[in-house]
Amino acid sequence: MTETTHYTKRTTDEKRTEEKERPAPKITVKAMNFFYGPVQTLFNISMDILPRHVTAFIGPSGCGKSTFLRILNRMNDIIENTRVEGDVRIDGIDIYGKNIDVVALRKRVGMIFQKSNPFPKSIYENIAYGPRIQGITSRQRLDEIVELCLKKAALWDEVKDVLNKSALALSGGQQQRLCIARALAVEPEIILMDEPASALDPISTAKIEELIFELKKMYTIVIVTHNMQQAARVSDYTAFFYLGNLIEYDTTAAIFTSPSKKQTEEYVTGRFG
Amino acid sequence: MERHIDKELEKVRESIVRMGTLVEEAVGKACGSFQKRDIAMAQEVIKGDGEINTAEMAIDKEIFEFLALKQPVATDLRFLFSVQKMNKDLERIGDHAVNIAQSAVNYISLGVQYTGGQHIVVMMGIARQMLAEALTSFIKNDSQLALKVLEQDDQVDDLNSGVTRDIIDMVKKDSATIESALEIIRISKNLERVADLSTNIAEDVIFNTKARDVKHHHVDDTSADRHVDRLS
């Protein structure tokens, strides 16, 4: 990446150079509108999400950031009477196309929720469940998958001797990392995180944030957070939403040092929201 | 717990150490150009100032973004605060090196052999030593070495006065040397500033390592936090 020699607003040339050096997007959204019945809640959203980067969605409560997150793996389909207009593609394929296997989509695009939701099973079975459903029956192979995913989720050392223990006996932070490991077991390409640390203590939050830094080397991560400082710490790109509109989308460094829009500046400095 | 920001803090540290190396070389060459009557060496210093300025801006950017994005506290915050100040002081030392080099060029061009006392040469040695030790104290987190730098500042001030006396004697003997005398005075003033800015760096090291602000206290002031036994 070309080094800029000043840290106020980037010039047009600097932005052009950055754009040239960017990899092809993993997810592209063009002119997307979303409706709950007759009520429109997302308006003309267009953005590109880059592979193996962390993109954060920020904005006040009710701005549509979680709704938009769920667009990316069609989780809104399970809500009655919703409608998506526009274009949402992953690797160039329209995920709202007629022949899309939604189950396969949700395997590629994993999701971590605010409240951790491990299965009422053992730690081992939580991780092995997905691969088993996919047809993996070899015990050795399942053992390998469980160990690998727990290591990737930075949980292996804490649970390796108690894999048969109930997942529900783990702490909140451990349960959330277990949910991440469970998502990794089905080899996703994209991980969506909806306020993954908001229910956790500061140490567990720090562990999740460190984990995000490791995971982004292999996965594309999109995270919704109401904690602006968290977005600043963990993400490469930040999108600011307000009342269903995408107000500004730029590198996290630009959003938190010299945002282009006054509204963004007012939000990140705490003047409203 | 290992933190990813430790790598980023290390990058900031490497950047400021590199900046310090550039500036130390510039001061060394500027002084050397005078002592060896080497105009080419002086011109290298003048040309090299652009690189120092670019490095300063890059470090400012790194720290600015770090503060905005990472919300550092405690030791991390003190480190960044100290480095930001060091960055500015190093850039200023670079400017003084350029001034010394320019005076060296002017002085050499006058074609006059220096017949004054050795205070200017001794002053060059001590100012360079103070800068080197200030930078070493930062690299090694050595507050005792930083204190040693602070204690040398008065010596440089005395040498500055000595240079003035040398010059007065030189001009009294031969009034034709007045132009070259003025260049020596300029060099002396710039060396004095190099020493002052090196003490600033040493003060920043003490703030970083001991969380004590020792600015604006005289070394002999027993109430100052400057003394070693008060820095534990």
Short mmCIF file of C-alpha atoms in Angstrom, two decimals:
data_model
loop_
_atom_site.label_atom_id
_atom_site.label_comp_id
_atom_site.label_asym_id
_atom_site.label_seq_id
_atom_site.Cartn_x
_atom_site.Cartn_y
_atom_site.Cartn_z
CA MET A 1 0.00 0.00 0.00
CA THR A 2 1.40 3.42 -0.88
CA GLU A 3 2.42 5.32 2.26
CA THR A 4 0.63 8.64 2.60
CA THR A 5 2.76 11.39 3.99
CA HIS A 6 -0.05 13.20 5.76
CA TYR A 7 -2.89 11.96 7.85
CA THR A 8 -5.55 14.49 7.21
CA LYS A 9 -8.00 13.84 4.41
CA ARG A 10 -6.56 11.71 1.62
CA THR A 11 -6.25 13.33 -1.77
CA THR A 12 -8.12 12.04 -4.80
CA ASP A 13 -4.88 10.58 -6.14
CA GLU A 14 -4.22 8.75 -2.88
CA LYS A 15 -7.74 7.29 -2.88
CA ARG A 16 -7.33 6.21 -6.50
CA THR A 17 -4.06 4.47 -5.66
CA GLU A 18 -5.69 2.68 -2.71
CA GLU A 19 -8.55 1.52 -4.93
CA LYS A 20 -6.13 0.14 -7.52
CA GLU A 21 -4.28 -1.83 -4.86
CA ARG A 22 -7.42 -3.38 -3.33
CA PRO A 23 -8.15 -7.06 -3.99
CA ALA A 24 -11.36 -8.04 -5.80
CA PRO A 25 -14.31 -7.91 -3.39
CA LYS A 26 -15.65 -11.07 -1.76
CA ILE A 27 -19.13 -9.63 -1.33
CA THR A 28 -20.70 -6.98 -3.54
CA VAL A 29 -23.96 -5.25 -2.75
CA LYS A 30 -25.56 -2.94 -5.31
CA ALA A 31 -28.61 -0.75 -4.85
CA MET A 32 -30.05 -3.05 -2.21
CA ASN A 33 -33.36 -2.19 -0.57
CA PHE A 34 -34.99 -4.21 2.20
CA PHE A 35 -38.60 -4.33 3.33
CA TYR A 36 -40.42 -5.73 6.33
CA GLY A 37 -43.82 -6.02 4.67
CA PRO A 38 -44.66 -2.56 3.35
CA VAL A 39 -42.07 -0.85 5.53
CA GLN A 40 -38.72 -0.16 3.95
CA THR A 41 -35.83 -0.35 6.41
CA LEU A 42 -32.73 -0.35 4.19
CA PHE A 43 -32.34 2.17 1.38
CA ASN A 44 -30.20 1.82 -1.71
CA ILE A 45 -27.18 0.21 -0.04
CA SER A 46 -24.12 -0.35 -2.19
CA MET A 47 -20.80 -1.61 -0.89
CA ASP A 48 -17.95 -4.00 -1.58
CA ILE A 49 -16.59 -6.16 1.23
CA LEU A 50 -13.02 -7.29 0.79
CA PRO A 51 -11.75 -10.83 1.34
CA ARG A 52 -9.74 -11.59 4.47
CA HIS A 53 -10.45 -8.19 5.94
CA VAL A 54 -12.62 -7.21 8.87
CA THR A 55 -15.50 -4.89 8.00
CA ALA A 56 -17.44 -3.32 10.84
CA PHE A 57 -20.96 -1.92 10.71
CA ILE A 58 -21.62 0.85 13.21
CA GLY A 59 -24.55 3.12 13.86
CA PRO A 60 -27.18 3.90 16.48
CA SER A 61 -29.73 1.31 17.57
CA GLY A 62 -32.31 0.62 14.89
CA CYS A 63 -30.20 1.91 12.01
CA GLY A 64 -30.40 -1.40 10.12
CA LYS A 65 -26.89 -2.74 10.62
CA SER A 66 -27.99 -6.16 11.97
CA THR A 67 -30.70 -6.38 9.30
CA PHE A 68 -28.07 -5.74 6.67
CA LEU A 69 -25.77 -8.33 8.22
CA ARG A 70 -28.52 -10.93 7.93
CA ILE A 71 -28.97 -10.05 4.25
CA LEU A 72 -25.55 -11.54 3.63
CA ASN A 73 -26.55 -15.08 4.57
CA ARG A 74 -30.28 -14.82 3.94
CA MET A 75 -31.14 -15.17 7.61
CA ASN A 76 -33.94 -12.65 7.04
CA ASP A 77 -35.68 -15.34 4.94
CA ILE A 78 -36.86 -16.97 8.14
CA ILE A 79 -38.80 -13.81 9.02
CA GLU A 80 -42.18 -13.65 7.35
CA ASN A 81 -43.04 -11.06 4.78
CA THR A 82 -39.55 -9.70 4.09
CA ARG A 83 -38.31 -8.66 0.68
CA VAL A 84 -34.91 -7.88 -0.77
CA GLU A 85 -34.46 -5.79 -3.88
CA GLY A 86 -31.18 -5.18 -5.63
CA ASP A 87 -28.07 -7.24 -6.05
CA VAL A 88 -26.14 -9.17 -3.40
CA ARG A 89 -23.28 -11.33 -4.67
CA ILE A 90 -20.62 -13.52 -3.14
CA ASP A 91 -17.73 -14.27 -5.49
CA GLY A 92 -19.85 -12.83 -8.26
CA ILE A 93 -22.84 -15.16 -7.69
CA ASP A 94 -26.22 -13.63 -6.83
CA ILE A 95 -27.13 -15.22 -3.48
CA TYR A 96 -30.80 -14.35 -3.98
CA GLY A 97 -30.84 -16.17 -7.32
CA LYS A 98 -33.49 -18.80 -7.97
CA ASN A 99 -31.23 -21.86 -7.74
CA ILE A 100 -29.33 -20.92 -4.62
CA ASP A 101 -29.12 -23.61 -1.93
CA VAL A 102 -29.65 -21.54 1.18
CA VAL A 103 -28.33 -24.26 3.49
CA ALA A 104 -25.10 -24.42 1.51
CA LEU A 105 -24.96 -20.62 1.59
CA ARG A 106 -25.20 -20.59 5.37
CA LYS A 107 -22.39 -23.13 5.52
CA ARG A 108 -20.17 -20.77 3.49
CA VAL A 109 -21.34 -17.77 5.45
CA GLY A 110 -21.27 -18.62 9.13
CA MET A 111 -22.86 -16.51 11.82
CA ILE A 112 -22.04 -15.75 15.43
CA PHE A 113 -24.75 -14.14 17.52
CA GLN A 114 -24.71 -11.75 20.42
CA LYS A 115 -25.90 -14.36 22.84
CA SER A 116 -23.81 -17.50 22.50
CA ASN A 117 -25.94 -20.50 21.59
CA PRO A 118 -24.02 -23.74 22.00
CA PHE A 119 -25.99 -26.92 21.55
CA PRO A 120 -26.96 -28.70 24.79
CA LYS A 121 -24.33 -31.30 24.01
CA SER A 122 -20.67 -31.90 24.87
CA ILE A 123 -17.96 -29.56 23.67
CA TYR A 124 -16.83 -32.27 21.25
CA GLU A 125 -20.29 -32.87 19.84
CA ASN A 126 -20.89 -29.15 19.31
CA ILE A 127 -17.97 -29.03 16.91
CA ALA A 128 -18.48 -32.48 15.35
CA TYR A 129 -22.18 -31.95 14.65
CA GLY A 130 -21.78 -29.92 11.47
CA PRO A 131 -19.15 -32.17 9.82
CA ARG A 132 -21.23 -35.24 10.73
CA ILE A 133 -24.26 -33.75 9.02
CA GLN A 134 -22.03 -33.25 5.99
CA GLY A 135 -21.24 -36.96 5.96
CA ILE A 136 -17.96 -37.24 7.81
CA THR A 137 -18.16 -40.37 9.94
CA SER A 138 -14.50 -41.24 10.56
CA ARG A 139 -13.75 -40.77 14.27
CA GLN A 140 -10.14 -39.89 13.50
CA ARG A 141 -11.20 -37.23 11.01
CA LEU A 142 -13.73 -35.78 13.43
CA ASP A 143 -11.10 -35.70 16.19
CA GLU A 144 -8.80 -33.75 13.86
CA ILE A 145 -11.54 -31.30 12.94
CA VAL A 146 -12.50 -30.74 16.58
CA GLU A 147 -8.91 -30.11 17.61
CA LEU A 148 -8.16 -27.84 14.65
CA CYS A 149 -11.27 -25.71 15.13
CA LEU A 150 -10.82 -25.37 18.86
CA LYS A 151 -7.22 -24.29 18.25
CA LYS A 152 -8.31 -21.77 15.63
CA ALA A 153 -10.83 -20.42 18.14
CA ALA A 154 -8.11 -20.19 20.81
CA LEU A 155 -10.05 -22.55 23.06
CA TRP A 156 -8.18 -25.86 22.72
CA ASP A 157 -5.79 -25.39 25.65
CA GLU A 158 -8.68 -24.58 27.98
CA VAL A 159 -10.89 -27.54 27.06
CA LYS A 160 -8.70 -30.25 25.55
CA ASP A 161 -8.94 -32.43 28.66
CA VAL A 162 -12.68 -32.02 29.11
CA LEU A 163 -14.08 -32.41 25.60
CA ASN A 164 -16.90 -34.57 26.92
CA LYS A 165 -17.99 -31.87 29.34
CA SER A 166 -21.25 -30.10 28.56
CA ALA A 167 -20.79 -26.96 26.52
CA LEU A 168 -23.30 -25.26 28.80
CA ALA A 169 -20.86 -25.55 31.70
CA LEU A 170 -18.38 -23.23 29.98
CA SER A 171 -18.12 -19.53 30.82
CA GLY A 172 -19.79 -16.97 28.55
CA GLY A 173 -16.54 -16.10 26.81
CA GLN A 174 -15.67 -19.76 26.30
CA GLN A 175 -19.14 -20.52 24.95
CA GLN A 176 -18.78 -17.75 22.40
CA ARG A 177 -15.42 -19.09 21.27
CA LEU A 178 -16.98 -22.55 21.09
CA CYS A 179 -19.65 -21.12 18.79
CA ILE A 180 -16.90 -19.67 16.62
CA ALA A 181 -15.16 -23.05 16.55
CA ARG A 182 -18.46 -24.68 15.62
CA ALA A 183 -18.88 -22.26 12.71
CA LEU A 184 -15.32 -22.96 11.55
CA ALA A 185 -15.92 -26.72 11.52
CA VAL A 186 -17.99 -26.50 8.35
CA GLU A 187 -15.22 -24.53 6.59
CA PRO A 188 -16.91 -21.22 5.93
CA GLU A 189 -15.38 -18.49 3.83
CA ILE A 190 -17.15 -15.64 5.52
CA ILE A 191 -17.98 -15.17 9.19
CA LEU A 192 -20.70 -12.75 10.22
CA MET A 193 -20.61 -11.59 13.83
CA ASP A 194 -23.54 -9.76 15.36
CA GLU A 195 -22.21 -8.00 18.47
CA PRO A 196 -20.20 -11.07 19.44
CA ALA A 197 -18.68 -9.61 22.58
CA SER A 198 -21.41 -7.32 23.90
CA ALA A 199 -22.46 -9.84 26.54
CA LEU A 200 -18.91 -10.59 27.67
CA ASP A 201 -16.55 -9.24 30.35
CA PRO A 202 -13.55 -7.14 29.24
CA ILE A 203 -11.02 -10.00 29.34
CA SER A 204 -13.26 -12.29 27.28
CA THR A 205 -13.92 -9.39 24.91
CA ALA A 206 -10.18 -8.87 24.49
CA LYS A 207 -9.77 -12.59 23.71
CA ILE A 208 -12.51 -12.45 21.08
CA GLU A 209 -10.89 -9.37 19.52
CA GLU A 210 -7.47 -11.06 19.43
CA LEU A 211 -9.17 -14.07 17.85
CA ILE A 212 -10.68 -11.87 15.15
CA PHE A 213 -7.18 -10.69 14.25
CA GLU A 214 -6.07 -14.28 13.77
CA LEU A 215 -9.20 -15.38 11.93
CA LYS A 216 -9.04 -12.61 9.36
CA LYS A 217 -5.89 -14.17 7.94
CA MET A 218 -8.11 -16.96 6.59
CA TYR A 219 -11.69 -15.67 6.60
CA THR A 220 -13.65 -12.62 5.53
CA ILE A 221 -15.24 -11.17 8.65
CA VAL A 222 -18.14 -8.77 8.96
CA ILE A 223 -18.96 -7.56 12.44
CA VAL A 224 -21.83 -5.50 13.77
CA THR A 225 -20.97 -3.63 16.93
CA HIS A 226 -22.52 -0.84 18.90
CA ASN A 227 -19.10 -0.31 20.50
CA MET A 228 -17.32 2.20 18.28
CA GLN A 229 -14.03 1.71 20.06
CA GLN A 230 -14.23 -2.00 19.28
CA ALA A 231 -14.87 -1.22 15.62
CA ALA A 232 -11.82 1.07 15.68
CA ARG A 233 -9.67 -1.60 17.30
CA VAL A 234 -10.53 -4.64 15.22
CA SER A 235 -11.70 -3.60 11.76
CA ASP A 236 -10.01 -2.62 8.52
CA TYR A 237 -13.10 -1.00 7.01
CA THR A 238 -16.07 0.60 8.73
CA ALA A 239 -19.55 1.33 7.41
CA PHE A 240 -21.67 3.88 9.26
CA PHE A 241 -25.42 3.38 8.99
CA TYR A 242 -28.17 5.74 10.00
CA LEU A 243 -31.93 5.23 9.63
CA GLY A 244 -31.39 2.49 7.06
CA ASN A 245 -28.97 4.50 4.95
CA LEU A 246 -25.29 3.87 4.42
CA ILE A 247 -23.85 7.25 5.30
CA GLU A 248 -20.17 6.55 4.89
CA TYR A 249 -17.98 3.54 4.15
CA ASP A 250 -14.21 3.83 4.24
CA THR A 251 -11.07 2.50 5.86
CA THR A 252 -11.43 2.42 9.62
CA ALA A 253 -8.45 4.76 9.88
CA ALA A 254 -10.24 7.35 7.73
CA ILE A 255 -13.58 6.99 9.56
CA PHE A 256 -11.97 7.53 12.96
CA THR A 257 -9.39 10.16 12.05
CA SER A 258 -10.91 12.23 9.23
CA PRO A 259 -14.42 11.13 8.16
CA SER A 260 -15.78 12.75 5.03
CA LYS A 261 -19.33 13.24 6.24
CA LYS A 262 -20.27 15.59 9.06
CA GLN A 263 -22.84 13.09 10.30
CA THR A 264 -20.14 10.43 10.64
CA GLU A 265 -17.90 12.86 12.48
CA GLU A 266 -20.73 13.71 14.87
CA TYR A 267 -21.49 10.05 15.51
CA VAL A 268 -17.94 8.83 16.13
CA THR A 269 -17.20 11.81 18.39
CA GLY A 270 -20.33 11.06 20.40
CA ARG A 271 -22.16 14.22 19.52
CA PHE A 272 -25.24 12.21 18.64
CA GLY A 273 -26.45 8.64 18.65
CA MET B 1 -1.87 -12.46 27.06
CA GLU B 2 -0.06 -11.75 23.82
CA ARG B 3 -1.59 -8.72 22.09
CA HIS B 4 -1.58 -7.92 18.40
CA ILE B 5 -0.99 -4.25 19.26
CA ASP B 6 2.41 -5.21 20.66
CA LYS B 7 3.57 -5.75 17.08
CA GLU B 8 2.23 -2.34 16.13
CA LEU B 9 3.92 -0.70 19.11
CA GLU B 10 7.14 -2.42 18.09
CA LYS B 11 6.77 -0.91 14.60
CA VAL B 12 6.48 2.54 16.15
CA ARG B 13 9.56 1.82 18.24
CA GLU B 14 11.51 0.70 15.15
CA SER B 15 10.41 3.81 13.28
CA ILE B 16 11.64 6.20 15.95
CA VAL B 17 14.91 4.29 16.35
CA ARG B 18 15.46 4.57 12.59
CA MET B 19 14.69 8.29 12.81
CA GLY B 20 17.17 8.60 15.66
CA THR B 21 19.84 6.87 13.57
CA LEU B 22 19.28 9.24 10.66
CA VAL B 23 19.52 12.26 12.92
CA GLU B 24 22.58 10.97 14.78
CA GLU B 25 24.34 10.42 11.45
CA ALA B 26 23.36 13.91 10.31
CA VAL B 27 24.81 15.54 13.42
CA GLY B 28 27.95 13.42 13.16
CA LYS B 29 28.48 14.34 9.52
CA ALA B 30 27.74 18.01 10.14
CA CYS B 31 30.39 18.16 12.88
CA GLY B 32 32.76 16.06 10.78
CA SER B 33 32.36 18.38 7.80
CA PHE B 34 33.59 21.28 9.94
CA GLN B 35 36.45 19.38 11.52
CA LYS B 36 37.63 17.81 8.25
CA ARG B 37 36.81 20.88 6.13
CA ASP B 38 34.70 18.64 3.88
CA ILE B 39 32.10 20.56 1.89
CA ALA B 40 30.75 17.42 0.20
CA MET B 41 30.01 15.89 3.60
CA ALA B 42 28.21 19.04 4.67
CA GLN B 43 26.11 18.98 1.53
CA GLU B 44 25.10 15.38 2.23
CA VAL B 45 23.65 16.58 5.53
CA ILE B 46 21.72 19.37 3.84
CA LYS B 47 20.30 17.03 1.19
CA GLY B 48 19.46 14.39 3.77
CA ASP B 49 17.11 16.63 5.73
CA GLY B 50 14.22 15.76 3.44
CA GLU B 51 14.41 12.12 4.51
CA ILE B 52 14.28 13.14 8.17
CA ASN B 53 11.25 15.34 7.56
CA THR B 54 9.45 12.53 5.72
CA ALA B 55 10.24 10.14 8.57
CA GLU B 56 8.84 12.62 11.09
CA MET B 57 5.55 12.90 9.22
CA ALA B 58 5.27 9.14 8.85
CA ILE B 59 5.77 8.61 12.59
CA ASP B 60 3.24 11.35 13.40
CA LYS B 61 0.74 9.54 11.19
CA GLU B 62 1.46 6.17 12.85
CA ILE B 63 0.96 7.58 16.32
CA PHE B 64 -2.10 9.62 15.38
CA GLU B 65 -3.85 6.57 13.95
CA PHE B 66 -2.77 4.40 16.85
CA LEU B 67 -4.26 6.86 19.35
CA ALA B 68 -7.48 7.11 17.35
CA LEU B 69 -7.96 3.42 16.75
CA LYS B 70 -6.42 1.55 19.63
CA GLN B 71 -7.21 3.68 22.72
CA PRO B 72 -3.91 2.93 24.47
CA VAL B 73 -3.65 3.40 28.20
CA ALA B 74 -0.97 3.30 30.91
CA THR B 75 2.45 2.15 29.65
CA ASP B 76 1.33 2.07 26.02
CA LEU B 77 0.00 5.63 26.24
CA ARG B 78 3.14 6.92 27.96
CA PHE B 79 5.26 5.25 25.32
CA LEU B 80 3.33 6.85 22.45
CA PHE B 81 3.21 10.24 24.15
CA SER B 82 6.99 10.10 24.69
CA VAL B 83 7.70 8.95 21.14
CA GLN B 84 5.55 11.71 19.69
CA LYS B 85 7.58 14.31 21.55
CA MET B 86 10.87 12.62 20.68
CA ASN B 87 9.84 12.63 17.04
CA LYS B 88 9.43 16.39 17.05
CA ASP B 89 12.70 16.94 18.94
CA LEU B 90 14.63 14.65 16.59
CA GLU B 91 13.33 16.53 13.58
CA ARG B 92 14.48 19.78 15.19
CA ILE B 93 17.92 18.26 15.87
CA GLY B 94 18.01 17.37 12.18
CA ASP B 95 17.36 21.01 11.34
CA HIS B 96 20.20 22.08 13.63
CA ALA B 97 22.49 19.58 11.91
CA VAL B 98 21.62 21.27 8.62
CA ASN B 99 22.39 24.67 10.15
CA ILE B 100 25.77 23.38 11.39
CA ALA B 101 26.50 21.95 7.94
CA GLN B 102 25.57 25.22 6.24
CA SER B 103 27.81 27.14 8.60
CA ALA B 104 30.57 24.62 7.92
CA VAL B 105 30.23 25.24 4.18
CA ASN B 106 30.34 29.00 4.71
CA TYR B 107 33.28 28.70 7.05
CA ILE B 108 35.30 26.43 4.74
CA SER B 109 34.53 28.68 1.77
CA LEU B 110 36.09 31.61 3.61
CA GLY B 111 39.38 29.71 3.41
CA VAL B 112 40.41 30.69 6.92
CA GLN B 113 42.20 28.21 9.17
CA TYR B 114 40.62 28.03 12.61
CA THR B 115 42.98 29.43 15.21
CA GLY B 116 40.58 29.61 18.15
CA GLY B 117 40.48 27.35 21.20
CA GLN B 118 39.25 23.78 21.33
CA HIS B 119 35.96 24.50 23.08
CA ILE B 120 34.00 24.13 19.84
CA VAL B 121 35.49 20.71 19.15
CA VAL B 122 34.89 19.54 22.72
CA MET B 123 31.34 20.90 22.48
CA MET B 124 30.75 18.88 19.33
CA GLY B 125 31.92 15.75 21.09
CA ILE B 126 29.69 16.24 24.10
CA ALA B 127 26.58 17.23 22.14
CA ARG B 128 26.98 14.12 19.98
CA GLN B 129 27.54 11.98 23.04
CA MET B 130 24.42 13.38 24.71
CA LEU B 131 22.33 12.61 21.65
CA ALA B 132 23.77 9.10 21.37
CA GLU B 133 23.16 8.38 25.06
CA ALA B 134 19.65 9.82 24.97
CA LEU B 135 18.80 7.50 22.09
CA THR B 136 20.48 4.54 23.78
CA SER B 137 18.55 5.23 26.97
CA PHE B 138 15.34 5.02 24.94
CA ILE B 139 16.34 1.79 23.23
CA LYS B 140 17.34 0.18 26.53
CA ASN B 141 14.59 1.80 28.66
CA ASP B 142 17.48 3.01 30.83
CA SER B 143 16.39 5.88 33.06
CA GLN B 144 19.82 6.06 34.73
CA LEU B 145 21.51 6.70 31.41
CA ALA B 146 18.84 9.28 30.65
CA LEU B 147 19.67 11.01 33.94
CA LYS B 148 23.34 11.12 32.94
CA VAL B 149 22.32 12.99 29.79
CA LEU B 150 20.42 15.55 31.84
CA GLU B 151 23.45 16.14 34.01
CA GLN B 152 25.64 17.03 31.03
CA ASP B 153 23.52 19.92 29.82
CA ASP B 154 25.20 22.49 32.09
CA GLN B 155 28.58 21.40 30.74
CA VAL B 156 27.47 22.25 27.20
CA ASP B 157 26.20 25.63 28.33
CA ASP B 158 29.63 26.32 29.88
CA LEU B 159 31.36 25.24 26.68
CA ASN B 160 29.15 27.60 24.70
CA SER B 161 30.45 30.42 26.86
CA GLY B 162 33.96 29.09 26.29
CA VAL B 163 33.47 29.23 22.53
CA THR B 164 32.38 32.84 22.79
CA ARG B 165 35.58 33.66 24.71
CA ASP B 166 37.66 31.77 22.12
CA ILE B 167 36.08 33.73 19.31
CA ILE B 168 36.57 37.07 21.03
CA ASP B 169 40.27 36.25 21.47
CA MET B 170 40.55 35.13 17.85
CA VAL B 171 38.99 38.29 16.45
CA LYS B 172 41.04 40.51 18.75
CA LYS B 173 44.18 38.94 17.30
CA ASP B 174 42.98 39.24 13.72
CA SER B 175 39.90 41.27 12.88
CA ALA B 176 39.79 39.73 9.39
CA THR B 177 38.51 36.54 10.97
CA ILE B 178 35.20 38.15 11.99
CA GLU B 179 33.15 36.39 9.28
CA SER B 180 34.50 32.98 10.15
CA ALA B 181 34.04 33.83 13.83
CA LEU B 182 30.33 34.41 13.25
CA GLU B 183 30.00 30.98 11.64
CA ILE B 184 31.67 29.39 14.68
CA ILE B 185 29.22 31.23 16.94
CA ARG B 186 26.32 29.90 14.84
CA ILE B 187 27.67 26.38 15.06
CA SER B 188 28.03 26.72 18.80
CA LYS B 189 24.43 27.94 19.18
CA ASN B 190 23.14 25.04 17.12
CA LEU B 191 25.20 22.55 19.15
CA GLU B 192 23.73 24.03 22.30
CA ARG B 193 20.26 23.41 20.89
CA VAL B 194 21.21 19.83 19.97
CA ALA B 195 22.20 19.32 23.60
CA ASP B 196 18.96 20.91 24.88
CA LEU B 197 16.84 18.76 22.61
CA SER B 198 18.81 15.66 23.67
CA THR B 199 17.91 16.44 27.28
CA ASN B 200 14.27 16.67 26.20
CA ILE B 201 14.59 13.17 24.78
CA ALA B 202 16.16 11.99 28.03
CA GLU B 203 13.27 13.54 29.99
CA ASP B 204 10.82 11.70 27.74
CA VAL B 205 12.65 8.43 28.42
CA ILE B 206 12.29 9.00 32.16
CA PHE B 207 8.59 9.78 31.72
CA ASN B 208 8.14 6.64 29.65
CA THR B 209 10.04 4.31 31.97
CA LYS B 210 9.23 5.81 35.37
CA ALA B 211 6.01 7.76 34.77
CA ARG B 212 7.76 10.79 36.30
CA ASP B 213 7.77 14.23 34.74
CA VAL B 214 11.23 15.74 35.31
CA LYS B 215 10.95 18.71 32.98
CA HIS B 216 11.91 22.18 34.18
CA HIS B 217 13.85 21.03 37.26
CA HIS B 218 17.52 21.86 37.77
CA VAL B 219 19.83 18.90 38.39
CA ASP B 220 20.91 20.30 41.77
CA ASP B 221 17.33 20.80 42.90
CA THR B 222 16.93 18.17 45.60
CA SER B 223 13.18 18.40 45.37
CA ALA B 224 13.27 17.34 41.73
CA ASP B 225 12.27 13.85 40.76
CA ARG B 226 15.37 13.78 38.67
CA HIS B 227 17.69 12.02 41.08
CA VAL B 228 18.29 8.31 40.71
CA ASP B 229 17.15 7.34 44.17
CA ARG B 230 13.85 9.13 43.62
CA LEU B 231 13.18 7.28 40.41
CA SER B 232 12.65 3.85 41.89
#
